[in-house]
Tab-separated table of C-alpha atoms in Angstrom:
chain	number	residue	atom	x	y	z
A	1	MET	CA	-19.409	-4.276	-54.486
A	2	VAL	CA	-18.475	-0.605	-54.348
A	3	SER	CA	-15.026	-0.128	-52.820
A	4	PHE	CA	-14.516	1.524	-49.466
A	5	ASP	CA	-12.669	4.432	-51.069
A	6	ASN	CA	-15.543	5.051	-53.480
A	7	ARG	CA	-18.024	5.017	-50.623
A	8	THR	CA	-15.803	7.424	-48.696
A	9	ALA	CA	-15.724	9.748	-51.695
A	10	ARG	CA	-19.523	9.647	-51.937
A	11	LEU	CA	-19.759	10.439	-48.192
A	12	GLN	CA	-17.711	13.557	-48.804
A	13	ARG	CA	-19.980	14.664	-51.643
A	14	ILE	CA	-23.074	14.162	-49.477
A	15	ASP	CA	-21.491	16.076	-46.635
A	16	GLN	CA	-20.714	18.979	-48.968
A	17	GLY	CA	-24.263	19.023	-50.381
A	18	GLN	CA	-23.154	17.872	-53.826
A	19	GLU	CA	-25.249	14.720	-53.584
A	20	SER	CA	-28.278	13.778	-51.522
A	21	TYR	CA	-29.030	10.743	-49.400
A	22	GLY	CA	-32.537	10.778	-47.960
A	23	GLU	CA	-33.976	13.682	-46.020
A	24	GLY	CA	-32.483	16.329	-43.807
A	25	ASP	CA	-29.527	18.658	-44.057
A	26	PRO	CA	-26.226	17.483	-45.589
A	27	LYS	CA	-24.775	16.683	-42.175
A	28	SER	CA	-27.713	14.423	-41.237
A	29	GLN	CA	-27.630	12.742	-44.662
A	30	ALA	CA	-23.880	12.112	-44.313
A	31	VAL	CA	-24.361	10.513	-40.899
A	32	ARG	CA	-27.095	8.261	-42.266
A	33	PHE	CA	-24.961	7.243	-45.239
A	34	TYR	CA	-22.006	6.489	-42.913
A	35	LEU	CA	-24.148	4.253	-40.706
A	36	ASP	CA	-25.665	2.423	-43.675
A	37	HIS	CA	-22.581	1.937	-45.835
A	38	LEU	CA	-19.364	2.501	-43.873
A	39	LEU	CA	-19.929	1.624	-40.201
A	40	ASP	CA	-19.583	-2.138	-40.458
A	41	ASP	CA	-16.336	-1.867	-42.409
A	42	VAL	CA	-14.912	0.690	-39.974
A	43	VAL	CA	-15.728	-1.539	-36.988
A	44	GLU	CA	-14.249	-4.571	-38.749
A	45	ARG	CA	-11.029	-2.691	-39.504
A	46	ILE	CA	-10.667	-1.564	-35.904
A	47	THR	CA	-11.299	-5.083	-34.633
A	48	LYS	CA	-8.867	-6.684	-37.076
A	49	GLU	CA	-6.159	-4.249	-36.092
A	50	GLY	CA	-5.955	-6.283	-32.884
A	51	GLY	CA	-5.342	-3.425	-30.509
A	52	ARG	CA	-5.487	-3.755	-26.799
A	53	ALA	CA	-8.759	-5.262	-25.559
A	54	PRO	CA	-10.575	-4.414	-22.320
A	55	ARG	CA	-9.220	-6.421	-19.384
A	56	GLU	CA	-12.653	-7.965	-18.759
A	57	PRO	CA	-16.187	-7.816	-20.205
A	58	VAL	CA	-17.416	-4.232	-20.031
A	59	GLU	CA	-20.505	-3.807	-17.898
A	60	LEU	CA	-20.940	-0.120	-18.664
A	61	LEU	CA	-19.693	2.199	-21.382
A	62	ILE	CA	-20.034	5.886	-20.566
A	63	SER	CA	-19.709	7.835	-23.777
A	64	LEU	CA	-19.506	11.572	-24.318
A	65	SER	CA	-21.489	12.727	-27.309
A	66	GLY	CA	-21.402	16.000	-29.171
A	67	PHE	CA	-23.029	16.953	-32.461
A	68	SER	CA	-21.809	13.755	-34.087
A	69	PRO	CA	-23.146	10.438	-32.765
A	70	LEU	CA	-20.598	8.389	-34.717
A	71	THR	CA	-17.819	7.977	-32.162
A	72	THR	CA	-20.260	6.683	-29.531
A	73	ILE	CA	-21.711	4.200	-32.020
A	74	ILE	CA	-18.293	3.008	-33.220
A	75	THR	CA	-16.960	2.574	-29.678
A	76	HIS	CA	-20.046	0.634	-28.647
A	77	LYS	CA	-19.812	-1.658	-31.649
A	78	VAL	CA	-16.152	-2.431	-30.913
A	79	ILE	CA	-16.318	-2.809	-27.124
A	80	LYS	CA	-19.804	-4.362	-26.929
A	81	PRO	CA	-20.708	-3.333	-23.384
A	82	ARG	CA	-23.805	-4.662	-21.625
A	83	ARG	CA	-25.022	-1.143	-20.886
A	84	LEU	CA	-24.522	2.291	-22.397
A	85	LEU	CA	-24.801	5.712	-20.813
A	86	VAL	CA	-24.515	8.683	-23.156
A	87	VAL	CA	-23.605	12.027	-21.628
A	88	SER	CA	-24.228	15.039	-23.847
A	89	SER	CA	-24.684	18.770	-23.667
A	90	GLU	CA	-28.156	20.252	-24.002
A	91	THR	CA	-27.299	21.496	-27.500
A	92	ALA	CA	-26.385	18.035	-28.779
A	93	GLN	CA	-29.602	16.176	-28.017
A	94	ASP	CA	-30.276	15.258	-31.662
A	95	SER	CA	-27.389	12.788	-31.544
A	96	ILE	CA	-29.202	10.794	-28.848
A	97	ASP	CA	-31.987	9.803	-31.240
A	98	VAL	CA	-29.482	8.593	-33.849
A	99	ILE	CA	-27.539	6.591	-31.255
A	100	ALA	CA	-30.678	4.971	-29.868
A	101	GLU	CA	-32.020	4.170	-33.335
A	102	CYS	CA	-28.735	2.482	-34.278
A	103	LEU	CA	-27.954	0.604	-31.074
A	104	VAL	CA	-31.246	-0.157	-29.309
A	105	GLY	CA	-33.460	-2.949	-30.558
A	106	PRO	CA	-33.254	-6.552	-31.785
A	107	GLY	CA	-29.651	-7.747	-31.751
A	108	GLY	CA	-28.569	-4.656	-29.827
A	109	LEU	CA	-29.197	-3.048	-26.465
A	110	ARG	CA	-32.370	-3.512	-24.510
A	111	GLN	CA	-34.248	-0.308	-23.799
A	112	ARG	CA	-33.465	-0.563	-20.069
A	113	ASP	CA	-29.737	-0.902	-20.812
A	114	PHE	CA	-29.557	2.421	-22.649
A	115	ALA	CA	-29.591	5.729	-20.791
A	116	HIS	CA	-28.695	9.308	-21.607
A	117	ARG	CA	-28.084	12.251	-19.355
A	118	PRO	CA	-27.567	15.918	-20.237
A	119	CYS	CA	-24.748	17.826	-18.564
A	120	VAL	CA	-23.312	21.301	-18.324
A	121	PRO	CA	-20.044	20.913	-20.275
A	122	THR	CA	-18.099	23.334	-18.084
A	123	ASP	CA	-19.145	21.692	-14.793
A	124	PRO	CA	-16.715	18.834	-13.994
A	125	LEU	CA	-18.564	18.057	-10.770
A	126	GLY	CA	-21.779	17.542	-12.736
A	127	ILE	CA	-20.193	14.929	-15.006
A	128	TYR	CA	-18.635	13.251	-11.967
A	129	ARG	CA	-22.033	13.009	-10.265
A	130	ILE	CA	-23.663	11.552	-13.370
A	131	VAL	CA	-21.005	8.857	-13.682
A	132	LYS	CA	-20.932	8.029	-9.979
A	133	GLU	CA	-24.718	7.807	-9.709
A	134	GLU	CA	-24.825	5.354	-12.620
A	135	LEU	CA	-22.055	3.237	-11.104
A	136	ASP	CA	-23.815	3.202	-7.726
A	137	ARG	CA	-27.075	2.238	-9.391
A	138	LEU	CA	-25.443	-0.746	-11.065
A	139	ARG	CA	-23.458	-1.844	-8.011
A	140	PRO	CA	-24.323	-5.499	-7.207
A	141	ALA	CA	-25.358	-6.756	-3.770
A	142	ASP	CA	-21.795	-7.753	-2.859
A	143	GLY	CA	-20.741	-4.103	-3.093
A	144	SER	CA	-18.240	-4.568	-5.915
A	145	ARG	CA	-18.055	-1.930	-8.611
A	146	PRO	CA	-19.003	-2.876	-12.182
A	147	TYR	CA	-16.205	-2.648	-14.744
A	148	ALA	CA	-16.819	0.533	-16.700
A	149	ILE	CA	-14.979	2.511	-19.364
A	150	ILE	CA	-15.385	6.194	-20.183
A	151	ASP	CA	-15.185	7.105	-23.876
A	152	ILE	CA	-13.837	10.670	-24.045
A	153	THR	CA	-13.826	11.012	-27.836
A	154	GLY	CA	-17.056	12.961	-28.384
A	155	GLY	CA	-18.381	16.124	-26.819
A	156	ARG	CA	-16.548	19.331	-26.205
A	157	LYS	CA	-12.938	19.310	-25.042
A	158	VAL	CA	-13.902	20.580	-21.622
A	159	MET	CA	-16.280	17.625	-21.287
A	160	SER	CA	-13.436	15.213	-22.091
A	161	ALA	CA	-11.240	16.852	-19.470
A	162	ALA	CA	-14.004	16.645	-16.875
A	163	ALA	CA	-14.696	13.008	-17.746
A	164	ALA	CA	-10.992	12.159	-17.429
A	165	LEU	CA	-10.985	13.733	-13.964
A	166	ALA	CA	-14.040	11.661	-13.044
A	167	ALA	CA	-12.272	8.520	-14.282
A	168	TRP	CA	-9.244	9.446	-12.182
A	169	GLN	CA	-11.318	9.779	-9.032
A	170	LEU	CA	-13.487	6.707	-9.633
A	171	GLY	CA	-10.744	4.390	-10.844
A	172	LEU	CA	-12.184	3.852	-14.326
A	173	ASP	CA	-10.379	3.124	-17.577
A	174	LEU	CA	-10.603	5.470	-20.548
A	175	CYS	CA	-10.914	4.933	-24.279
A	176	TYR	CA	-10.592	7.185	-27.301
A	177	ILE	CA	-11.246	6.880	-31.029
A	178	ASP	CA	-8.119	8.153	-32.735
A	179	SER	CA	-8.330	9.039	-36.453
A	180	GLU	CA	-6.325	10.767	-39.121
A	181	TYR	CA	-7.806	14.195	-39.712
A	182	ASP	CA	-8.740	15.821	-43.019
A	183	PRO	CA	-7.292	19.351	-42.691
A	184	VAL	CA	-9.511	20.702	-45.457
A	185	ARG	CA	-12.885	19.440	-44.327
A	186	HIS	CA	-11.913	19.357	-40.612
A	187	ARG	CA	-13.295	15.820	-40.214
A	188	PRO	CA	-11.810	12.394	-39.395
A	189	ILE	CA	-10.936	10.321	-42.448
A	190	PRO	CA	-13.207	7.228	-42.489
A	191	GLY	CA	-11.262	3.990	-42.152
A	192	SER	CA	-8.313	5.580	-40.347
A	193	ASP	CA	-9.963	5.010	-36.984
A	194	ARG	CA	-8.456	2.979	-34.175
A	195	LEU	CA	-9.629	2.451	-30.614
A	196	LEU	CA	-7.160	3.362	-27.890
A	197	LEU	CA	-7.711	1.909	-24.442
A	198	LEU	CA	-6.076	3.994	-21.741
A	199	ASP	CA	-5.508	2.845	-18.197
A	200	ASN	CA	-6.931	5.101	-15.581
A	201	PRO	CA	-4.227	7.718	-14.860
A	202	THR	CA	-4.238	6.717	-11.207
A	203	ALA	CA	-3.515	3.107	-12.155
A	204	LEU	CA	-1.024	4.055	-14.850
A	205	PHE	CA	1.133	6.427	-12.825
A	206	GLY	CA	-0.215	5.614	-9.355
A	207	GLU	CA	0.923	8.724	-7.503
A	208	GLN	CA	-2.161	8.807	-5.278
A	209	GLU	CA	-2.099	5.061	-4.644
A	210	MET	CA	1.652	5.125	-4.010
A	211	ALA	CA	1.131	7.955	-1.534
A	212	GLY	CA	-1.598	5.962	0.222
A	213	ALA	CA	0.579	2.853	0.378
A	214	LEU	CA	3.468	4.920	1.731
A	215	GLN	CA	1.198	6.366	4.404
A	216	ALA	CA	0.312	2.834	5.534
A	217	PHE	CA	4.001	1.873	5.426
A	218	ALA	CA	5.125	4.923	7.417
A	219	SER	CA	2.453	4.281	10.054
A	220	GLY	CA	3.801	0.776	10.642
A	221	ALA	CA	0.917	-1.065	8.947
A	222	PHE	CA	3.374	-3.176	6.986
A	223	GLU	CA	0.997	-5.949	5.937
A	224	SER	CA	-1.538	-3.441	4.642
A	225	ALA	CA	1.260	-1.610	2.812
A	226	ARG	CA	2.537	-4.876	1.333
A	227	GLN	CA	-0.901	-5.704	-0.042
A	228	ARG	CA	-1.308	-2.245	-1.566
A	229	TYR	CA	2.136	-2.300	-3.149
A	230	ASP	CA	1.404	-5.790	-4.472
A	231	GLU	CA	-1.670	-4.465	-6.292
A	232	LEU	CA	0.307	-1.520	-7.656
A	233	CYS	CA	2.968	-3.864	-9.038
A	234	GLU	CA	0.320	-5.301	-11.348
A	235	SER	CA	-1.088	-1.987	-12.578
A	236	LEU	CA	1.656	0.640	-12.777
A	237	ALA	CA	3.411	1.426	-16.012
A	238	ALA	CA	6.702	1.692	-14.077
A	239	PRO	CA	6.314	-0.572	-11.039
A	240	GLY	CA	9.952	-0.569	-9.879
A	241	ARG	CA	9.456	1.509	-6.741
A	242	ALA	CA	6.297	-0.409	-5.822
A	243	ARG	CA	8.184	-3.707	-6.139
A	244	PHE	CA	10.956	-2.462	-3.881
A	245	MET	CA	8.524	-1.171	-1.273
A	246	ARG	CA	6.555	-4.425	-1.416
A	247	ALA	CA	9.754	-6.302	-0.559
A	248	LEU	CA	10.657	-3.835	2.204
A	249	SER	CA	7.142	-3.982	3.684
A	250	ASP	CA	7.380	-7.773	3.735
A	251	LEU	CA	10.774	-7.601	5.445
A	252	TYR	CA	9.600	-5.163	8.110
A	253	ARG	CA	6.487	-7.246	8.740
A	254	ALA	CA	8.628	-10.360	9.337
A	255	TRP	CA	10.933	-8.342	11.597
A	256	CYS	CA	8.031	-6.958	13.648
A	257	ASP	CA	6.678	-10.482	14.050
A	258	LEU	CA	10.181	-11.803	14.828
A	259	ASP	CA	9.382	-14.473	12.274
A	260	LEU	CA	12.866	-15.937	12.077
A	261	ASP	CA	11.764	-18.609	9.587
A	262	ARG	CA	10.612	-16.088	6.970
A	263	LEU	CA	13.203	-13.431	7.728
A	264	PRO	CA	16.132	-14.826	5.670
A	265	ALA	CA	14.173	-14.913	2.406
A	266	CYS	CA	12.812	-11.406	3.026
A	267	VAL	CA	16.298	-10.103	3.772
A	268	GLU	CA	17.773	-11.511	0.582
A	269	THR	CA	14.916	-10.141	-1.537
A	270	VAL	CA	15.547	-6.606	-0.294
A	271	ALA	CA	19.323	-7.062	-0.570
A	272	ALA	CA	18.983	-8.079	-4.213
A	273	ALA	CA	16.659	-5.159	-4.918
A	274	LEU	CA	18.966	-2.519	-3.445
A	275	GLY	CA	21.232	-2.565	-6.473
A	276	HIS	CA	18.420	-2.083	-8.979
A	277	GLU	CA	18.777	1.363	-10.540
A	278	SER	CA	15.102	1.731	-11.502
A	279	TYR	CA	14.034	1.723	-7.855
A	280	GLN	CA	15.660	5.144	-7.346
A	281	ILE	CA	16.334	4.803	-3.629
A	282	SER	CA	18.453	7.584	-2.182
A	283	ALA	CA	22.000	6.830	-1.095
A	284	GLU	CA	21.088	7.638	2.509
A	285	THR	CA	18.197	5.170	2.518
A	286	ALA	CA	20.254	2.524	0.745
A	287	ASP	CA	23.082	2.881	3.302
A	288	ARG	CA	20.686	2.498	6.219
A	289	LEU	CA	19.073	-0.553	4.657
A	290	GLU	CA	22.487	-2.116	4.014
A	291	ARG	CA	23.265	-1.797	7.734
A	292	GLN	CA	19.877	-3.204	8.660
A	293	ILE	CA	20.359	-6.168	6.321
A	294	GLY	CA	23.694	-7.017	7.971
A	295	PHE	CA	22.051	-6.912	11.384
A	296	LEU	CA	19.049	-8.964	10.305
A	297	ARG	CA	21.278	-11.650	8.840
A	298	ARG	CA	22.810	-12.062	12.293
A	299	LEU	CA	19.366	-12.091	13.876
A	300	ALA	CA	18.124	-14.745	11.455
A	301	ALA	CA	21.197	-16.834	12.236
A	302	GLY	CA	20.182	-16.981	15.909
A	303	ASP	CA	22.465	-14.327	17.417
A	304	GLY	CA	21.183	-13.654	20.959
A	305	ASP	CA	22.524	-10.103	21.187
A	306	SER	CA	20.715	-9.186	17.964
A	307	LEU	CA	17.479	-10.535	19.418
A	308	VAL	CA	17.796	-8.358	22.545
A	309	ILE	CA	18.555	-5.307	20.416
A	310	SER	CA	15.533	-6.124	18.271
A	311	TYR	CA	13.372	-6.104	21.387
A	312	PHE	CA	14.523	-2.554	22.071
A	313	VAL	CA	14.181	-1.312	18.489
A	314	LEU	CA	10.701	-2.801	18.102
A	315	GLY	CA	9.665	-1.430	21.488
A	316	GLU	CA	10.591	2.074	20.362
A	317	HIS	CA	8.714	1.487	17.099
A	318	TYR	CA	5.502	0.482	18.862
A	319	ARG	CA	5.839	3.340	21.336
A	320	GLU	CA	5.957	5.817	18.436
A	321	LEU	CA	2.732	4.267	17.146
A	322	GLY	CA	1.058	4.699	20.533
A	323	ARG	CA	0.833	0.936	21.126
A	324	HIS	CA	2.136	1.127	24.670
A	325	ASP	CA	1.298	-2.401	25.813
A	326	PHE	CA	3.423	-3.859	23.019
A	327	ALA	CA	6.141	-1.281	23.686
A	328	ALA	CA	6.190	-2.071	27.411
A	329	LEU	CA	6.400	-5.814	26.744
A	330	LEU	CA	9.371	-5.347	24.407
A	331	SER	CA	11.136	-2.917	26.777
A	332	TYR	CA	10.648	-5.493	29.538
A	333	ARG	CA	12.164	-8.199	27.322
A	334	THR	CA	15.110	-5.891	26.560
A	335	ILE	CA	15.921	-5.395	30.241
A	336	GLU	CA	15.337	-9.052	31.027
A	337	GLY	CA	17.539	-10.147	28.122
A	338	CYS	CA	20.376	-7.844	29.190
A	339	LEU	CA	20.285	-8.967	32.826
A	340	ALA	CA	19.952	-12.653	31.981
A	341	GLY	CA	22.703	-12.388	29.377
A	342	ARG	CA	24.987	-10.755	31.911
A	343	LEU	CA	24.341	-13.495	34.483
A	344	GLU	CA	24.958	-16.267	31.960
A	345	SER	CA	28.202	-14.610	30.860
A	346	LEU	CA	29.631	-14.786	34.400
A	347	ALA	CA	30.166	-18.545	34.379
A	348	PRO	CA	30.323	-21.116	31.578
A	349	GLY	CA	27.318	-23.408	31.642
A	350	PHE	CA	25.155	-21.186	33.826
A	351	THR	CA	21.591	-20.719	32.530
A	352	CYS	CA	18.688	-18.737	33.891
A	353	ASP	CA	16.226	-21.500	33.027
A	354	ARG	CA	17.958	-24.073	35.261
A	355	PRO	CA	20.439	-22.132	37.400
A	356	ASP	CA	23.303	-23.892	39.174
A	357	TYR	CA	24.396	-21.196	41.612
A	358	SER	CA	27.577	-23.027	42.521
A	359	LEU	CA	28.836	-21.996	39.073
A	360	LEU	CA	28.516	-18.328	40.088
A	361	THR	CA	30.112	-18.445	43.540
A	362	ASP	CA	31.833	-20.723	46.016
A	363	ASP	CA	29.715	-19.150	48.772
A	364	VAL	CA	26.152	-20.128	47.808
A	365	PRO	CA	24.834	-19.741	51.422
A	366	GLY	CA	26.209	-16.210	51.503
A	367	LEU	CA	24.535	-15.480	48.166
A	368	ARG	CA	21.241	-16.769	49.557
A	369	GLU	CA	21.531	-14.458	52.545
A	370	ARG	CA	22.348	-11.373	50.487
A	371	TYR	CA	19.568	-12.207	48.002
A	372	GLY	CA	16.981	-12.533	50.792
A	373	HIS	CA	18.168	-9.322	52.455
A	374	ILE	CA	17.736	-7.301	49.235
A	375	GLN	CA	14.314	-8.826	48.650
A	376	ARG	CA	13.169	-7.796	52.122
A	377	SER	CA	14.565	-4.293	51.623
A	378	LEU	CA	12.211	-3.998	48.645
A	379	GLY	CA	9.257	-4.529	50.972
A	380	ARG	CA	8.807	-8.247	50.435
A	381	THR	CA	8.464	-9.056	54.127
A	382	GLY	CA	7.781	-12.738	53.558
A	383	ALA	CA	10.849	-13.241	51.408
A	384	THR	CA	13.167	-16.061	52.447
A	385	ASN	CA	16.746	-16.732	51.569
A	386	THR	CA	15.717	-19.217	48.901
A	387	LEU	CA	17.319	-18.624	45.531
A	388	PRO	CA	14.885	-18.672	42.568
A	389	PRO	CA	14.602	-21.933	40.572
A	390	VAL	CA	13.984	-19.910	37.399
A	391	ILE	CA	15.421	-16.417	37.043
A	392	GLY	CA	13.177	-13.621	35.786
A	393	LEU	CA	13.823	-9.909	35.379
A	394	MET	CA	13.654	-8.768	39.005
A	395	SER	CA	15.380	-11.864	40.394
A	396	ALA	CA	18.187	-11.304	37.859
A	397	ALA	CA	18.548	-7.674	38.962
A	398	VAL	CA	18.648	-8.708	42.635
A	399	LEU	CA	21.109	-11.536	41.987
A	400	LEU	CA	23.500	-9.272	40.053
A	401	THR	CA	23.304	-6.762	42.899
A	402	ALA	CA	23.942	-9.483	45.463
A	403	LEU	CA	26.935	-10.641	43.418
A	404	GLU	CA	28.209	-7.028	43.368
A	405	ASP	CA	28.392	-7.181	39.579
A	406	ALA	CA	29.238	-4.019	37.631
A	407	LEU	CA	26.044	-3.974	35.558
A	408	PRO	CA	23.560	-2.820	38.260
A	409	ALA	CA	25.790	0.095	39.201
A	410	ARG	CA	26.403	1.128	35.595
A	411	ALA	CA	22.696	0.798	34.766
A	412	GLY	CA	21.618	2.725	37.865
A	413	ILE	CA	19.666	-0.110	39.479
A	414	ARG	CA	21.972	-1.105	42.347
A	415	GLU	CA	20.533	1.052	45.132
A	416	THR	CA	17.417	-0.063	46.973
A	417	SER	CA	15.398	2.922	45.731
A	418	ALA	CA	16.418	2.231	42.135
A	419	LEU	CA	15.550	-1.447	42.417
A	420	SER	CA	12.231	-0.500	43.984
A	421	HIS	CA	11.488	1.856	41.076
A	422	LEU	CA	12.354	-0.877	38.589
A	423	ASN	CA	10.049	-3.235	40.465
A	424	THR	CA	7.223	-0.685	40.171
A	425	LEU	CA	7.683	-0.523	36.402
A	426	VAL	CA	7.780	-4.302	36.159
A	427	THR	CA	4.563	-4.511	38.177
A	428	ALA	CA	2.848	-2.077	35.794
A	429	ARG	CA	3.884	-4.262	32.861
A	430	ASN	CA	2.810	-7.466	34.667
A	431	LYS	CA	-0.670	-6.038	35.235
A	432	SER	CA	-1.045	-5.142	31.555
A	433	ILE	CA	-3.362	-6.863	29.093
A	434	LEU	CA	-0.457	-8.523	27.276
A	435	ALA	CA	0.949	-9.960	30.507
A	436	HIS	CA	-1.107	-11.179	33.472
A	437	GLY	CA	-3.675	-8.446	34.019
A	438	ASP	CA	-6.359	-6.323	32.419
A	439	ARG	CA	-4.958	-2.794	32.676
A	440	PRO	CA	-3.452	-0.881	29.759
A	441	VAL	CA	0.053	0.470	30.201
A	442	SER	CA	0.009	4.255	30.459
A	443	PRO	CA	2.105	6.296	28.015
A	444	LYS	CA	4.120	7.601	30.976
A	445	ASP	CA	4.953	4.122	32.301
A	446	SER	CA	5.696	2.949	28.776
A	447	GLN	CA	8.119	5.815	28.186
A	448	THR	CA	9.802	5.355	31.577
A	449	LEU	CA	10.243	1.630	30.939
A	450	GLY	CA	11.643	2.428	27.493
A	451	ASN	CA	14.154	4.875	28.968
A	452	LYS	CA	15.234	2.269	31.517
A	453	ALA	CA	15.632	-0.316	28.758
A	454	ARG	CA	17.889	2.090	26.854
A	455	ILE	CA	20.122	2.639	29.900
A	456	VAL	CA	20.386	-1.066	30.749
A	457	LEU	CA	21.087	-2.011	27.125
A	458	ARG	CA	23.834	0.593	26.804
A	459	ALA	CA	25.423	-0.514	30.105
A	460	ALA	CA	25.336	-4.209	29.195
A	461	TRP	CA	26.792	-3.464	25.767
A	462	GLU	CA	29.654	-1.398	27.187
A	463	LEU	CA	30.547	-4.130	29.702
A	464	ARG	CA	30.833	-6.596	26.833
A	465	GLY	CA	33.576	-4.410	25.373
A	466	ALA	CA	31.927	-4.258	21.965
A	467	ALA	CA	33.531	-1.857	19.521
A	468	GLU	CA	30.189	-0.853	17.999
A	469	ASP	CA	28.199	1.958	19.614
A	470	VAL	CA	24.872	0.361	20.511
A	471	THR	CA	23.071	3.717	20.546
A	472	ARG	CA	24.137	4.413	16.971
A	473	LEU	CA	23.270	0.836	15.990
A	474	CYS	CA	19.731	1.232	17.342
A	475	ASP	CA	19.373	4.509	15.466
A	476	ASP	CA	20.460	2.769	12.261
A	477	LEU	CA	17.868	0.066	12.873
A	478	ARG	CA	14.924	2.464	13.038
A	479	PHE	CA	12.519	1.674	10.237
A	480	VAL	CA	12.796	3.945	7.229
A	481	ARG	CA	9.646	5.982	6.579
A	482	THR	CA	10.223	6.938	2.970
A	483	ASP	CA	10.227	5.324	-0.447
A	484	ARG	CA	13.014	7.574	-1.696
């Protein structure tokens, strides 16, 4: 058997017109000789090299073809797609016949699985349309997109650039036949070929996908962001930032849900990730997250104050997103938690669920009378002097006022008009869809309730004598909106 090097030498002589091989010009004869005597060995060498294989069976190979049909034929033989679309310029149509003759027929492609489309090489939109139309045509009934690869080896350079842009937009992988080049004859050296599979640039570097995931994250769609970052972790060449943001999205989702069972694991995952240099988080972001982690550890441990503060922080979060019913509910819970916490702090053993008023005062009849008087001053004409068996928000506010506690005065809810205004806000929340009614909370009522929650929280915190500024703490607990 004639050696590969001898056959390569003969190919060069045919190409230079020093020897003939059938009919046609030297170029056509050289192509025919290559297909008859070198192609199988070239494909075998590429296959044995054991380079990276496609991630799944290739449904469609889209190959650019110029004056030489060889790269399309080689790529097809190596990848073995079910279908082939050849895109060529109008001046390179002769290559189509050679490709079809070599690849279509018994043991190869069926006629219906081979297609060719001419393009204007300098029109990137034209190549994009050709590729997209073929993908849409092959899309199965379930709407999924067939796995396709674009071979950018052949054709003019501008065609390769346009095809790469199309791959970028359509999420397709790329491949390329790389060869050592003969500087004298300006042709690839047969046998030096290797097939390079290139991830789609979007998948490889992921800037667009990372930006989309960050947009979901910044808008508060933490579960959607977590899913998108999870996918990016599997595809990016440098997935460090995606991994960090996946963990942070998971943490914020658990926090928003107040899922205290999942929260500890989420907290520790983010805490461990903060020290990883490859994640490239700014010092400012890292400092904020460190403070949030400390707070969330207390929350996960069952700290009641942290829960009330979380109500406020999450209420502000939902208000920023325009979800006013959720915001109003959480502002309500903030005020209720502050008032109930203040009452329960006045006497050991006193609880708002099963109140024993004798723990609060030696003069329970007097407390009943003052409580009933305040209730009637709020317009509740049928109110009696009966103390509530379970203490809610308004009953807590009235009781603290009747007890002449410092919190109502400091929070600006001691006077009858102020209590009446608070009652109006509570009524708006109680008539909301998330409470007992069917009316949405207006942005104005939501904002007013949020402002009242801020005032009550600050007053309750100051009366506790805490060294930490609760306003600054709440600012620190605002969700970060960046991945830097």
